[in-house]
Amino acid sequence: MEPTMFNPAQMQLLEMMSFVKSEKALDGLKQAISDYFAMQAQTEIDRLWETGELNDDKVEGFRNLHERTPYK
């Protein structure tokens, strides 16, 4: 089995975990990470909206979108 190689971000998160001493601290860290990715998603949505790649018609089209994996 090959050894797992962590990237710098993963290593930093692992090092930060040594400071997590309670469920409350873990919940706070999880919330901070969740907030970060939510902010990144919102920034990208705003960019798509401003460039016209996303608009009301496309959003409305999502209501009837059915992309299921075909099973045989």
GROMACS .gro file of N, CA, C and O in nm:
model
  288
    1MET      N    1   0.084  -0.117   0.000
    1MET     CA    2   0.000   0.000   0.000
    1MET      C    3   0.089   0.124   0.000
    1MET      O    4   0.186   0.132   0.074
    2GLU      N    5   0.053   0.222  -0.085
    2GLU     CA    6   0.130   0.346  -0.091
    2GLU      C    7   0.099   0.435   0.028
    2GLU      O    8  -0.015   0.439   0.074
    3PRO      N    9   0.198   0.506   0.079
    3PRO     CA   10   0.171   0.598   0.189
    3PRO      C   11   0.086   0.716   0.140
    3PRO      O   12   0.096   0.757   0.025
    4THR      N   13   0.002   0.767   0.228
    4THR     CA   14  -0.082   0.881   0.194
    4THR      C   15   0.001   1.008   0.202
    4THR      O   16   0.072   1.032   0.300
    5MET      N   17  -0.007   1.087   0.096
    5MET     CA   18   0.064   1.216   0.094
    5MET      C   19  -0.040   1.326   0.108
    5MET      O   20  -0.134   1.333   0.030
    6PHE      N   21  -0.023   1.410   0.208
    6PHE     CA   22  -0.115   1.520   0.231
    6PHE      C   23  -0.062   1.646   0.162
    6PHE      O   24   0.058   1.671   0.162
    7ASN      N   25  -0.156   1.726   0.109
    7ASN     CA   26  -0.115   1.854   0.052
    7ASN      C   27  -0.101   1.955   0.166
    7ASN      O   28  -0.138   1.927   0.280
    8PRO      N   29  -0.045   2.073   0.138
    8PRO     CA   30  -0.021   2.171   0.247
    8PRO      C   31  -0.148   2.209   0.324
    8PRO      O   32  -0.143   2.225   0.446
    9ALA      N   33  -0.260   2.222   0.256
    9ALA     CA   34  -0.384   2.259   0.325
    9ALA      C   35  -0.427   2.148   0.421
    9ALA      O   36  -0.468   2.175   0.536
   10GLN      N   37  -0.416   2.023   0.377
   10GLN     CA   38  -0.452   1.912   0.463
   10GLN      C   39  -0.360   1.905   0.585
   10GLN      O   40  -0.405   1.879   0.697
   11MET      N   41  -0.232   1.927   0.564
   11MET     CA   42  -0.137   1.925   0.675
   11MET      C   43  -0.169   2.034   0.776
   11MET      O   44  -0.164   2.011   0.897
   12GLN      N   45  -0.203   2.153   0.727
   12GLN     CA   46  -0.234   2.262   0.819
   12GLN      C   47  -0.359   2.230   0.901
   12GLN      O   48  -0.364   2.256   1.021
   13LEU      N   49  -0.460   2.173   0.836
   13LEU     CA   50  -0.581   2.135   0.910
   13LEU      C   51  -0.550   2.029   1.015
   13LEU      O   52  -0.602   2.035   1.127
   14LEU      N   53  -0.467   1.931   0.980
   14LEU     CA   54  -0.429   1.830   1.078
   14LEU      C   55  -0.356   1.892   1.197
   14LEU      O   56  -0.381   1.856   1.313
   15GLU      N   57  -0.268   1.986   1.169
   15GLU     CA   58  -0.196   2.053   1.278
   15GLU      C   59  -0.292   2.134   1.365
   15GLU      O   60  -0.279   2.138   1.487
   16MET      N   61  -0.391   2.199   1.302
   16MET     CA   62  -0.490   2.278   1.377
   16MET      C   63  -0.575   2.189   1.466
   16MET      O   64  -0.621   2.232   1.572
   17MET      N   65  -0.594   2.065   1.426
   17MET     CA   66  -0.678   1.974   1.504
   17MET      C   67  -0.619   1.948   1.643
   17MET      O   68  -0.693   1.911   1.735
   18SER      N   69  -0.490   1.970   1.660
   18SER     CA   70  -0.431   1.949   1.793
   18SER      C   71  -0.484   2.051   1.895
   18SER      O   72  -0.474   2.029   2.015
   19PHE      N   73  -0.542   2.161   1.846
   19PHE     CA   74  -0.597   2.262   1.936
   19PHE      C   75  -0.743   2.236   1.970
   19PHE      O   76  -0.800   2.303   2.055
   20VAL      N   77  -0.805   2.141   1.904
   20VAL     CA   78  -0.946   2.109   1.929
   20VAL      C   79  -0.953   2.015   2.049
   20VAL      O   80  -0.913   1.900   2.042
   21LYS      N   81  -1.003   2.070   2.158
   21LYS     CA   82  -1.006   1.993   2.283
   21LYS      C   83  -1.148   1.961   2.329
   21LYS      O   84  -1.166   1.892   2.428
   22SER      N   85  -1.249   2.010   2.257
   22SER     CA   86  -1.387   1.985   2.299
   22SER      C   87  -1.479   1.978   2.177
   22SER      O   88  -1.442   2.019   2.067
   23GLU      N   89  -1.599   1.927   2.201
   23GLU     CA   90  -1.700   1.921   2.094
   23GLU      C   91  -1.734   2.062   2.047
   23GLU      O   92  -1.757   2.085   1.929
   24LYS      N   93  -1.738   2.157   2.140
   24LYS     CA   94  -1.771   2.295   2.106
   24LYS      C   95  -1.666   2.353   2.012
   24LYS      O   96  -1.698   2.421   1.914
   25ALA      N   97  -1.539   2.326   2.040
   25ALA     CA   98  -1.431   2.374   1.954
   25ALA      C   99  -1.439   2.309   1.816
   25ALA      O  100  -1.420   2.374   1.713
   26LEU      N  101  -1.469   2.180   1.813
   26LEU     CA  102  -1.483   2.109   1.686
   26LEU      C  103  -1.600   2.165   1.607
   26LEU      O  104  -1.590   2.188   1.486
   27ASP      N  105  -1.712   2.190   1.675
   27ASP     CA  106  -1.828   2.249   1.607
   27ASP      C  107  -1.794   2.386   1.549
   27ASP      O  108  -1.836   2.420   1.439
   28GLY      N  109  -1.718   2.465   1.624
   28GLY     CA  110  -1.678   2.597   1.576
   28GLY      C  111  -1.589   2.588   1.454
   28GLY      O  112  -1.605   2.665   1.358
   29LEU      N  113  -1.496   2.493   1.455
   29LEU     CA  114  -1.406   2.475   1.340
   29LEU      C  115  -1.485   2.429   1.218
   29LEU      O  116  -1.465   2.479   1.108
   30LYS      N  117  -1.576   2.334   1.239
   30LYS     CA  118  -1.658   2.286   1.128
   30LYS      C  119  -1.744   2.399   1.071
   30LYS      O  120  -1.760   2.411   0.949
   31GLN      N  121  -1.797   2.484   1.158
   31GLN     CA  122  -1.879   2.597   1.112
   31GLN      C  123  -1.795   2.697   1.034
   31GLN      O  124  -1.839   2.749   0.931
   32ALA      N  125  -1.674   2.723   1.079
   32ALA     CA  126  -1.585   2.816   1.008
   32ALA      C  127  -1.551   2.764   0.870
   32ALA      O  128  -1.552   2.839   0.771
   33ILE      N  129  -1.524   2.634   0.859
   33ILE     CA  130  -1.492   2.575   0.728
   33ILE      C  131  -1.616   2.578   0.639
   33ILE      O  132  -1.607   2.613   0.521
   34SER      N  133  -1.730   2.545   0.695
   34SER     CA  134  -1.856   2.549   0.619
   34SER      C  135  -1.885   2.691   0.570
   34SER      O  136  -1.924   2.711   0.454
   35ASP      N  137  -1.867   2.790   0.656
   35ASP     CA  138  -1.889   2.929   0.617
   35ASP      C  139  -1.797   2.971   0.504
   35ASP      O  140  -1.837   3.042   0.412
   36TYR      N  141  -1.672   2.926   0.510
   36TYR     CA  142  -1.576   2.960   0.405
   36TYR      C  143  -1.622   2.906   0.270
   36TYR      O  144  -1.623   2.978   0.170
   37PHE      N  145  -1.662   2.779   0.266
   37PHE     CA  146  -1.702   2.721   0.138
   37PHE      C  147  -1.835   2.780   0.090
   37PHE      O  148  -1.857   2.795  -0.030
   38ALA      N  149  -1.924   2.816   0.182
   38ALA     CA  150  -2.049   2.882   0.143
   38ALA      C  151  -2.018   3.018   0.081
   38ALA      O  152  -2.080   3.057  -0.019
   39MET      N  153  -1.923   3.090   0.138
   39MET     CA  154  -1.883   3.219   0.083
   39MET      C  155  -1.821   3.203  -0.056
   39MET      O  156  -1.850   3.281  -0.148
   40GLN      N  157  -1.740   3.100  -0.074
   40GLN     CA  158  -1.680   3.074  -0.205
   40GLN      C  159  -1.788   3.042  -0.309
   40GLN      O  160  -1.782   3.090  -0.422
   41ALA      N  161  -1.886   2.962  -0.270
   41ALA     CA  162  -1.996   2.928  -0.362
   41ALA      C  163  -2.076   3.053  -0.397
   41ALA      O  164  -2.110   3.074  -0.515
   42GLN      N  165  -2.105   3.137  -0.298
   42GLN     CA  166  -2.181   3.259  -0.325
   42GLN      C  167  -2.105   3.353  -0.416
   42GLN      O  168  -2.163   3.414  -0.506
   43THR      N  169  -1.975   3.362  -0.397
   43THR     CA  170  -1.892   3.447  -0.483
   43THR      C  171  -1.898   3.399  -0.628
   43THR      O  172  -1.911   3.478  -0.721
   44GLU      N  173  -1.892   3.268  -0.648
   44GLU     CA  174  -1.899   3.212  -0.783
   44GLU      C  175  -2.038   3.231  -0.843
   44GLU      O  176  -2.049   3.264  -0.961
   45ILE      N  177  -2.141   3.214  -0.765
   45ILE     CA  178  -2.277   3.238  -0.814
   45ILE      C  179  -2.293   3.384  -0.855
   45ILE      O  180  -2.349   3.413  -0.961
   46ASP      N  181  -2.242   3.475  -0.774
   46ASP     CA  182  -2.248   3.618  -0.808
   46ASP      C  183  -2.174   3.646  -0.938
   46ASP      O  184  -2.222   3.723  -1.023
   47ARG      N  185  -2.058   3.583  -0.957
   47ARG     CA  186  -1.982   3.603  -1.080
   47ARG      C  187  -2.059   3.551  -1.200
   47ARG      O  188  -2.067   3.620  -1.304
   48LEU      N  189  -2.117   3.432  -1.188
   48LEU     CA  190  -2.195   3.376  -1.298
   48LEU      C  191  -2.314   3.465  -1.331
   48LEU      O  192  -2.349   3.484  -1.449
   49TRP      N  193  -2.377   3.522  -1.230
   49TRP     CA  194  -2.493   3.609  -1.251
   49TRP      C  195  -2.449   3.737  -1.322
   49TRP      O  196  -2.515   3.782  -1.417
   50GLU      N  197  -2.338   3.796  -1.278
   50GLU     CA  198  -2.289   3.920  -1.337
   50GLU      C  199  -2.246   3.903  -1.482
   50GLU      O  200  -2.262   3.993  -1.563
   51THR      N  201  -2.190   3.786  -1.516
   51THR     CA  202  -2.145   3.763  -1.653
   51THR      C  203  -2.257   3.714  -1.743
   51THR      O  204  -2.238   3.702  -1.865
   52GLY      N  205  -2.374   3.686  -1.687
   52GLY     CA  206  -2.487   3.640  -1.766
   52GLY      C  207  -2.488   3.490  -1.789
   52GLY      O  208  -2.578   3.440  -1.858
   53GLU      N  209  -2.389   3.420  -1.735
   53GLU     CA  210  -2.389   3.274  -1.749
   53GLU      C  211  -2.501   3.210  -1.669
   53GLU      O  212  -2.542   3.098  -1.698
   54LEU      N  213  -2.551   3.281  -1.570
   54LEU     CA  214  -2.663   3.236  -1.490
   54LEU      C  215  -2.766   3.348  -1.490
   54LEU      O  216  -2.731   3.465  -1.472
   55ASN      N  217  -2.892   3.313  -1.514
   55ASN     CA  218  -2.998   3.413  -1.515
   55ASN      C  219  -3.128   3.348  -1.469
   55ASN      O  220  -3.133   3.229  -1.439
   56ASP      N  221  -3.235   3.428  -1.464
   56ASP     CA  222  -3.364   3.378  -1.415
   56ASP      C  223  -3.414   3.259  -1.497
   56ASP      O  224  -3.470   3.164  -1.441
   57ASP      N  225  -3.395   3.263  -1.629
   57ASP     CA  226  -3.442   3.154  -1.713
   57ASP      C  227  -3.370   3.023  -1.681
   57ASP      O  228  -3.432   2.917  -1.674
   58LYS      N  229  -3.239   3.030  -1.662
   58LYS     CA  230  -3.162   2.909  -1.630
   58LYS      C  231  -3.201   2.855  -1.492
   58LYS      O  232  -3.214   2.735  -1.474
   59VAL      N  233  -3.219   2.945  -1.397
   59VAL     CA  234  -3.259   2.902  -1.263
   59VAL      C  235  -3.396   2.837  -1.270
   59VAL      O  236  -3.420   2.733  -1.208
   60GLU      N  237  -3.488   2.895  -1.346
   60GLU     CA  238  -3.621   2.836  -1.362
   60GLU      C  239  -3.612   2.699  -1.428
   60GLU      O  240  -3.688   2.608  -1.395
   61GLY      N  241  -3.519   2.682  -1.521
   61GLY     CA  242  -3.500   2.555  -1.588
   61GLY      C  243  -3.456   2.444  -1.494
   61GLY      O  244  -3.480   2.325  -1.520
   62PHE      N  245  -3.394   2.480  -1.382
   62PHE     CA  246  -3.352   2.380  -1.283
   62PHE      C  247  -3.472   2.310  -1.218
   62PHE      O  248  -3.461   2.198  -1.170
   63ARG      N  249  -3.587   2.376  -1.218
   63ARG     CA  250  -3.706   2.317  -1.155
   63ARG      C  251  -3.746   2.186  -1.222
   63ARG      O  252  -3.797   2.097  -1.157
   64ASN      N  253  -3.726   2.176  -1.352
   64ASN     CA  254  -3.767   2.058  -1.426
   64ASN      C  255  -3.650   1.972  -1.470
   64ASN      O  256  -3.667   1.884  -1.554
   65LEU      N  257  -3.535   1.995  -1.414
   65LEU     CA  258  -3.416   1.922  -1.451
   65LEU      C  259  -3.416   1.784  -1.385
   65LEU      O  260  -3.434   1.772  -1.264
   66HIS      N  261  -3.400   1.681  -1.467
   66HIS     CA  262  -3.394   1.544  -1.415
   66HIS      C  263  -3.270   1.477  -1.473
   66HIS      O  264  -3.272   1.427  -1.583
   67GLU      N  265  -3.163   1.478  -1.397
   67GLU     CA  266  -3.038   1.416  -1.441
   67GLU      C  267  -3.010   1.297  -1.351
   67GLU      O  268  -2.933   1.305  -1.257
   68ARG      N  269  -3.074   1.189  -1.382
   68ARG     CA  270  -3.056   1.068  -1.303
   68ARG      C  271  -2.965   0.972  -1.376
   68ARG      O  272  -2.960   0.969  -1.499
   69THR      N  273  -2.897   0.891  -1.300
   69THR     CA  274  -2.812   0.789  -1.359
   69THR      C  275  -2.900   0.679  -1.419
   69THR      O  276  -2.984   0.623  -1.348
   70PRO      N  277  -2.883   0.651  -1.547
   70PRO     CA  278  -2.966   0.544  -1.605
   70PRO      C  279  -2.918   0.408  -1.556
   70PRO      O  280  -2.800   0.378  -1.558
   71TYR      N  281  -3.010   0.328  -1.509
   71TYR     CA  282  -2.979   0.194  -1.464
   71TYR      C  283  -3.038   0.094  -1.562
   71TYR      O  284  -3.151   0.111  -1.607
   72LYS      N  285  -2.962  -0.007  -1.597
   72LYS     CA  286  -3.009  -0.105  -1.694
   72LYS      C  287  -3.035  -0.238  -1.627
   72LYS      O  288  -2.978  -0.275  -1.532
   0.00000   0.00000   0.00000
